[in-house]
Amino acid sequence: MNNFGVIEVASQKTKNAPGWAYVPDTGLTPAAAAALQPLNRKRAARDKANVGAPDLTARQDAKIRKDLEALDKDSHRDAQIPIPPKAGGSRGALSSKLYTQKRDHGADMTSAWIAQNKHTPNVRKILQSQKTFANHLDDYHAFLALAESNPQLAAQVNKPTPTTTARNSPAPSTITTASTNKRSSAASKRAAVTAAAAAAAKEEKAGSSKRPKTQPQPKPAPADDDDDGDVEMTPETTEEATAAADPSELLPPRPDTSTPLDDSTTETTETEPPKPQSYPPDGTILPAYARPPPVPHPGDDDPLLVSRVPPFPTDEELRALMTAPPLSYTEARAQWTEEEEGRYPVRRFCEVCGYWGRVKCIKCGARVCALECLEAHREECLVRYGL
Amino acid sequence: MAGGGGGARKSRAAGPVPLTTTLVLDNGADTIKAGFVSDDKSDDKPRIIPNCLARDRHRKIYVGSELEKCKDFSEMAFRRPVEKGFIVNWEAQKEIWDREFFDDKAPNKCNPSETRLILTEQPNSLPSLQTHCDQIVFEEYGFASYYRGVGPVFNAYRDIQSISRTPQVSIDSPAEVILLIDTGYSHTTVTPILQGRPLHPAIRRLDVGGKLMTNYLTRLLSVRHFDMRNEPYIVNEMKEAVCYTSLDFKGDMEKTWKGTRGEKREDYVGGAGIAKDYVLPDSHTRFHGVVRDYEPGVSARARKTIVSTEDVLTLRNERFVVPELLFNPSDIGIRQPGIADLVKQSLLALPIGLWPGLLANIVVVGGNSLSEGFCQRLQTEILKRFPDECRVRVARPEDPITSTWLGAANFAKHEHASRLEVTKQEYEEHGAAWVARKFAAGLGLDS
Ligand SMILES: [Zn+2]
Ligand SMILES: [Zn+2]
């Protein structure tokens, strides 16, 4: 590793250095790549404290962010590939009307051939939508923010009408999600207002359009179902639905059985008449799971290893886990824990050849491995940043 | 890639379709896996359909499986209805579905009003996208019944112990306990599953998938060799052919470093068993890239003069730094844990008593798991993070790309499917929100 072939200079602070510096690989890159990294407030604050870190200039920071955005794209060019006409036109040749739609989410004009007559209003709206995933995610966050700041208005927005059922879909654990929402409150409020306005506009538009015949009339007050984070089936389920689903879903969880490993098949018969083909009833949730726990470990002070005898989860715990609602898209995204924040070595690589980046260009902060790559880099560096 | 069962499908399309027929769709960002399951006759493997509109350099457009007719993939551009793993653009998705499943000449012709649909989705979708999906299924296509379920979970309906290729005639119950890792085009997820139920609080996602890795390889090649930015197809093919997961990253780094100026390091000159030559397609005689053993004796310049018509790249650390992103996303500045820490974070959300069972039953599916060395590296990295006595077993089915479909095909025959499905009539009576709640609630408990 000492076979380096270059002379180390004092530090990057030396103004008259020959243009590079040897840097030991230490710290984290603080604010790297915010594009893919929604930060929570706490972390943002930590990063702010790190801004003075010498390793990463604002320019480099921006470069990483830009690079990650590019890596996230589906294609280098924006591929505007239109739907080609069908040969033969077997299935009702794409008919009639050209919609030119200007979306509220951006300035892009899009036009789509939509066969107007054969779609329900819901379907027509969906097919015309040119929203990206990011647009949908923004909408969702805006709605959560609204629910946080103004639950009543959120309920209004959330009120199901035939053409706004999209907004009536379940938002499991809306409240908790909102409270862990990573956006600053100012931004959320702004977004909430926009969302409310947009939704209001849509509802207005929807009201004037003809209601689809297939759409059921919404239940009187289902909004509370959505807001209390409850994803259990609604009790007014009709006979057919109940037959398909398990009646136990409608019942409160059974009290805990204290003997997790014994089989008490008799219990199930008393609650409900046996269903045809029902799932094999068992008194416990994991009956086959009778293996002895791992033996104690010397390193038990590690929080991961506190398992002197890992307590087997109670049925109650398992029941809660198996019926817990899904997390939101944002909640499921893995983030560095505090511990990992410190432990993760951020490895830096030579931008020219990909080997370890042990030398840093003073001008732009780019890493290279040694002199040969530095020279190659400096040509590019000159072109890009001038002297 | 398409399955060879065309004859069977044709006859099914011609005859009356029994109501018990299920169309099983694993609707991935890169490919759709599709096939039928019914009481008497089922596809033993899915047809694999590119889920895209593609345009070649002569501006000819291919939809879905039409891409099979394309020979020259240079400068191919793609439009994909699935973004971040979820169906976002229904204009494009409907066009592909129509041509593959519903048009008169569709390869998997099906009559929705007599068919049940089982459709996979990625975990943790957005409610609005789920609703769109349900509305299209019932209002546009009018399927007789339908279940939309989390893709990874269907793998619990395979015989994981002896991961077999064909769907079983019947499966008594889903696997007791599985830790399912799905590493696909859009991202990588960890899903703990108990008896066919996903443990939602512990599902975790890493936003690194095949797309990002192909783009990263594209960038490396464009900086070091040729500008490949308009060649996503060719680079992806190259990635699949040459990239591997390093079991000794630092060692492999040393072996592929050229050294300082003027230095000729032995490993570099000899290739150290890592360097490979890759011959790019030329759009005349060669439409796919070719991997060649690196020839140490021949200098780059000499090789160029010998075969001047070939564009040859010598790939060194490009081979292993790309799959490395799954293990160290911070290498390119992504502030997310690598896949092994993803597993750890998932388990930390669960009672410790569940860990041994989950760690001993890790199953990986998805195209990225095909990278050579992936399972071994994953196992090693997970072992490092848990007590020594923990038995860590990482299994990859022999068909990691179609595994979710095969599981869903088994699920279609299981009693759970009829418990979870929603009929068109129920949709019309109760509406989209009710359907979404029912799907989100899942199986619930049995007793
Ligand atoms: Zn270098
Ligand atoms: Zn520079």
mmCIF file of C-alpha atoms in Angstrom, chain A residues 101-270:
data_model
loop_
_atom_site.group_PDB
_atom_site.id
_atom_site.type_symbol
_atom_site.label_atom_id
_atom_site.label_comp_id
_atom_site.label_asym_id
_atom_site.label_seq_id
_atom_site.Cartn_x
_atom_site.Cartn_y
_atom_site.Cartn_z
ATOM 1 C CA GLN A 101 -53.933 17.624 -21.455
ATOM 2 C CA LYS A 102 -51.967 20.052 -19.447
ATOM 3 C CA ARG A 103 -51.093 18.603 -16.153
ATOM 4 C CA ASP A 104 -50.987 20.524 -12.954
ATOM 5 C CA HIS A 105 -47.797 18.784 -12.004
ATOM 6 C CA GLY A 106 -45.519 20.218 -14.560
ATOM 7 C CA ALA A 107 -45.426 22.218 -17.700
ATOM 8 C CA ASP A 108 -45.162 19.255 -19.980
ATOM 9 C CA MET A 109 -47.862 19.008 -22.550
ATOM 10 C CA THR A 110 -48.867 15.524 -23.280
ATOM 11 C CA SER A 111 -51.342 14.198 -25.688
ATOM 12 C CA ALA A 112 -52.774 10.766 -25.777
ATOM 13 C CA TRP A 113 -55.154 8.941 -27.961
ATOM 14 C CA ILE A 114 -57.844 7.635 -25.761
ATOM 15 C CA ALA A 115 -60.790 5.698 -26.959
ATOM 16 C CA GLN A 116 -63.275 7.827 -25.176
ATOM 17 C CA ASN A 117 -66.424 5.841 -25.369
ATOM 18 C CA LYS A 118 -65.453 2.502 -23.974
ATOM 19 C CA HIS A 119 -63.807 3.572 -20.721
ATOM 20 C CA THR A 120 -65.337 4.442 -17.403
ATOM 21 C CA PRO A 121 -64.468 7.916 -16.123
ATOM 22 C CA ASN A 122 -62.032 6.396 -13.624
ATOM 23 C CA VAL A 123 -60.246 4.467 -16.303
ATOM 24 C CA ARG A 124 -60.153 7.413 -18.651
ATOM 25 C CA LYS A 125 -58.564 9.538 -15.988
ATOM 26 C CA ILE A 126 -55.994 6.884 -15.175
ATOM 27 C CA LEU A 127 -55.060 6.330 -18.800
ATOM 28 C CA GLN A 128 -54.634 10.020 -19.398
ATOM 29 C CA SER A 129 -52.499 10.573 -16.361
ATOM 30 C CA GLN A 130 -48.915 11.353 -17.161
ATOM 31 C CA LYS A 131 -47.898 11.515 -13.549
ATOM 32 C CA THR A 132 -44.596 9.974 -12.618
ATOM 33 C CA PHE A 133 -43.970 7.979 -9.503
ATOM 34 C CA ALA A 134 -42.427 11.071 -7.934
ATOM 35 C CA ASN A 135 -45.642 13.003 -8.614
ATOM 36 C CA HIS A 136 -47.700 10.323 -6.899
ATOM 37 C CA LEU A 137 -45.315 10.236 -3.976
ATOM 38 C CA ASP A 138 -45.541 14.008 -3.614
ATOM 39 C CA ASP A 139 -49.322 13.795 -3.655
ATOM 40 C CA TYR A 140 -49.205 11.191 -0.952
ATOM 41 C CA HIS A 141 -46.905 13.219 1.250
ATOM 42 C CA ALA A 142 -49.049 16.259 0.706
ATOM 43 C CA PHE A 143 -52.076 14.330 1.830
ATOM 44 C CA LEU A 144 -50.307 13.080 4.940
ATOM 45 C CA ALA A 145 -49.238 16.595 5.756
ATOM 46 C CA LEU A 146 -52.777 17.761 5.372
ATOM 47 C CA ALA A 147 -53.998 15.009 7.651
ATOM 48 C CA GLU A 148 -51.493 16.150 10.223
ATOM 49 C CA SER A 149 -52.219 19.831 10.076
ATOM 50 C CA ASN A 150 -55.911 19.730 9.372
ATOM 51 C CA PRO A 151 -57.557 16.352 9.885
ATOM 52 C CA GLN A 152 -61.007 17.648 9.101
ATOM 53 C CA LEU A 153 -60.027 19.100 5.802
ATOM 54 C CA ALA A 154 -58.133 15.894 5.069
ATOM 55 C CA ALA A 155 -61.290 13.937 5.719
ATOM 56 C CA GLN A 156 -63.068 16.221 3.313
ATOM 57 C CA VAL A 157 -60.473 15.618 0.664
ATOM 58 C CA ASN A 158 -60.574 11.972 1.467
ATOM 59 C CA LYS A 159 -64.303 11.792 1.174
ATOM 60 C CA PRO A 160 -65.092 9.201 -1.407
ATOM 61 C CA THR A 161 -66.873 10.195 -4.520
ATOM 62 C CA PRO A 162 -67.086 7.906 -7.480
ATOM 63 C CA THR A 163 -64.330 9.625 -9.353
ATOM 64 C CA THR A 164 -62.062 10.309 -6.455
ATOM 65 C CA THR A 165 -61.862 6.844 -5.045
ATOM 66 C CA ALA A 166 -58.158 7.042 -5.573
ATOM 67 C CA ARG A 167 -58.031 9.384 -2.633
ATOM 68 C CA ASN A 168 -60.225 7.145 -0.616
ATOM 69 C CA SER A 169 -57.849 4.264 -0.596
ATOM 70 C CA PRO A 170 -56.612 3.130 2.771
ATOM 71 C CA ALA A 171 -53.886 5.139 4.308
ATOM 72 C CA PRO A 172 -52.897 2.726 7.016
ATOM 73 C CA SER A 173 -51.641 4.431 10.110
ATOM 74 C CA THR A 174 -52.118 7.806 8.599
ATOM 75 C CA ILE A 175 -51.549 9.627 11.820
ATOM 76 C CA THR A 176 -48.363 7.932 12.819
ATOM 77 C CA THR A 177 -46.999 8.231 9.352
ATOM 78 C CA ALA A 178 -47.685 11.872 9.321
ATOM 79 C CA SER A 179 -45.842 12.382 12.532
ATOM 80 C CA THR A 180 -42.744 10.712 11.170
ATOM 81 C CA ASN A 181 -43.009 12.474 7.902
ATOM 82 C CA LYS A 182 -39.626 13.719 6.862
ATOM 83 C CA ARG A 183 -40.647 16.980 5.372
ATOM 84 C CA SER A 184 -40.293 20.315 7.039
ATOM 85 C CA SER A 185 -43.554 21.595 8.380
ATOM 86 C CA ALA A 186 -43.538 24.676 6.213
ATOM 87 C CA ALA A 187 -43.192 22.638 3.097
ATOM 88 C CA SER A 188 -45.867 20.242 4.249
ATOM 89 C CA LYS A 189 -48.327 22.971 4.868
ATOM 90 C CA ARG A 190 -47.731 24.466 1.492
ATOM 91 C CA ALA A 191 -48.113 21.105 -0.141
ATOM 92 C CA ALA A 192 -51.234 20.347 1.852
ATOM 93 C CA VAL A 193 -52.872 23.461 0.616
ATOM 94 C CA THR A 194 -51.994 22.626 -2.935
ATOM 95 C CA ALA A 195 -53.299 19.142 -2.550
ATOM 96 C CA ALA A 196 -56.525 20.303 -1.033
ATOM 97 C CA ALA A 197 -56.995 22.729 -3.844
ATOM 98 C CA ALA A 198 -56.209 20.175 -6.460
ATOM 99 C CA ALA A 199 -58.531 17.674 -4.918
ATOM 100 C CA ALA A 200 -61.283 20.227 -4.630
ATOM 101 C CA ALA A 201 -60.884 21.081 -8.262
ATOM 102 C CA LYS A 202 -61.036 17.459 -9.196
ATOM 103 C CA GLU A 203 -64.124 16.877 -7.160
ATOM 104 C CA GLU A 204 -65.786 19.793 -8.805
ATOM 105 C CA LYS A 205 -64.950 18.452 -12.181
ATOM 106 C CA ALA A 206 -66.060 15.023 -11.169
ATOM 107 C CA GLY A 207 -69.382 16.270 -9.967
ATOM 108 C CA SER A 208 -70.254 17.574 -13.371
ATOM 109 C CA SER A 209 -69.292 14.414 -15.152
ATOM 110 C CA LYS A 210 -71.621 11.488 -15.442
ATOM 111 C CA ARG A 211 -71.352 8.902 -12.733
ATOM 112 C CA PRO A 212 -70.344 5.474 -13.866
ATOM 113 C CA LYS A 213 -73.054 2.894 -13.520
ATOM 114 C CA THR A 214 -70.771 0.325 -12.007
ATOM 115 C CA GLN A 215 -69.692 2.519 -9.144
ATOM 116 C CA PRO A 216 -71.322 1.792 -5.850
ATOM 117 C CA GLN A 217 -72.652 4.578 -3.743
ATOM 118 C CA PRO A 218 -70.126 5.249 -1.027
ATOM 119 C CA LYS A 219 -70.934 4.213 2.485
ATOM 120 C CA PRO A 220 -72.210 7.013 4.671
ATOM 121 C CA ALA A 221 -69.157 7.888 6.698
ATOM 122 C CA PRO A 222 -66.229 5.723 5.822
ATOM 123 C CA ALA A 223 -63.690 8.455 6.299
ATOM 124 C CA ASP A 224 -62.998 7.453 9.865
ATOM 125 C CA ASP A 225 -62.024 4.022 8.655
ATOM 126 C CA ASP A 226 -59.201 5.595 6.818
ATOM 127 C CA ASP A 227 -58.021 7.920 9.448
ATOM 128 C CA ASP A 228 -57.744 5.708 12.454
ATOM 129 C CA GLY A 229 -55.200 3.519 10.787
ATOM 130 C CA ASP A 230 -57.468 0.531 10.949
ATOM 131 C CA VAL A 231 -57.113 -1.848 8.083
ATOM 132 C CA GLU A 232 -59.411 -4.513 9.428
ATOM 133 C CA MET A 233 -62.295 -5.332 7.236
ATOM 134 C CA THR A 234 -65.342 -3.247 7.816
ATOM 135 C CA PRO A 235 -68.002 -5.012 9.823
ATOM 136 C CA GLU A 236 -70.711 -4.394 7.267
ATOM 137 C CA THR A 237 -69.116 -6.948 5.029
ATOM 138 C CA THR A 238 -71.755 -8.904 3.240
ATOM 139 C CA GLU A 239 -72.269 -12.612 3.472
ATOM 140 C CA GLU A 240 -70.278 -13.411 0.365
ATOM 141 C CA ALA A 241 -67.262 -11.507 1.488
ATOM 142 C CA THR A 242 -67.352 -13.069 4.900
ATOM 143 C CA ALA A 243 -67.508 -16.473 3.394
ATOM 144 C CA ALA A 244 -64.389 -15.766 1.432
ATOM 145 C CA ALA A 245 -62.592 -14.166 4.317
ATOM 146 C CA ASP A 246 -61.890 -15.516 7.719
ATOM 147 C CA PRO A 247 -64.541 -14.586 10.271
ATOM 148 C CA SER A 248 -61.848 -14.326 12.885
ATOM 149 C CA GLU A 249 -60.728 -11.141 11.222
ATOM 150 C CA LEU A 250 -63.860 -9.569 12.506
ATOM 151 C CA LEU A 251 -63.319 -10.722 16.023
ATOM 152 C CA PRO A 252 -60.958 -9.247 18.535
ATOM 153 C CA PRO A 253 -57.790 -11.248 18.943
ATOM 154 C CA ARG A 254 -58.068 -14.170 21.277
ATOM 155 C CA PRO A 255 -56.540 -13.812 24.691
ATOM 156 C CA ASP A 256 -53.056 -15.137 24.855
ATOM 157 C CA THR A 257 -52.593 -18.849 25.228
ATOM 158 C CA SER A 258 -49.987 -19.327 27.853
ATOM 159 C CA THR A 259 -48.656 -22.544 26.364
ATOM 160 C CA PRO A 260 -47.312 -21.634 23.006
ATOM 161 C CA LEU A 261 -46.234 -25.120 22.025
ATOM 162 C CA ASP A 262 -49.260 -27.186 22.794
ATOM 163 C CA ASP A 263 -51.982 -27.918 20.326
ATOM 164 C CA SER A 264 -55.474 -26.999 21.329
ATOM 165 C CA THR A 265 -57.488 -27.787 18.301
ATOM 166 C CA THR A 266 -60.729 -27.938 20.203
ATOM 167 C CA GLU A 267 -60.790 -24.246 20.805
ATOM 168 C CA THR A 268 -61.407 -23.263 17.241
ATOM 169 C CA THR A 269 -64.566 -25.236 16.858
ATOM 170 C CA GLU A 270 -66.457 -23.356 19.478
#
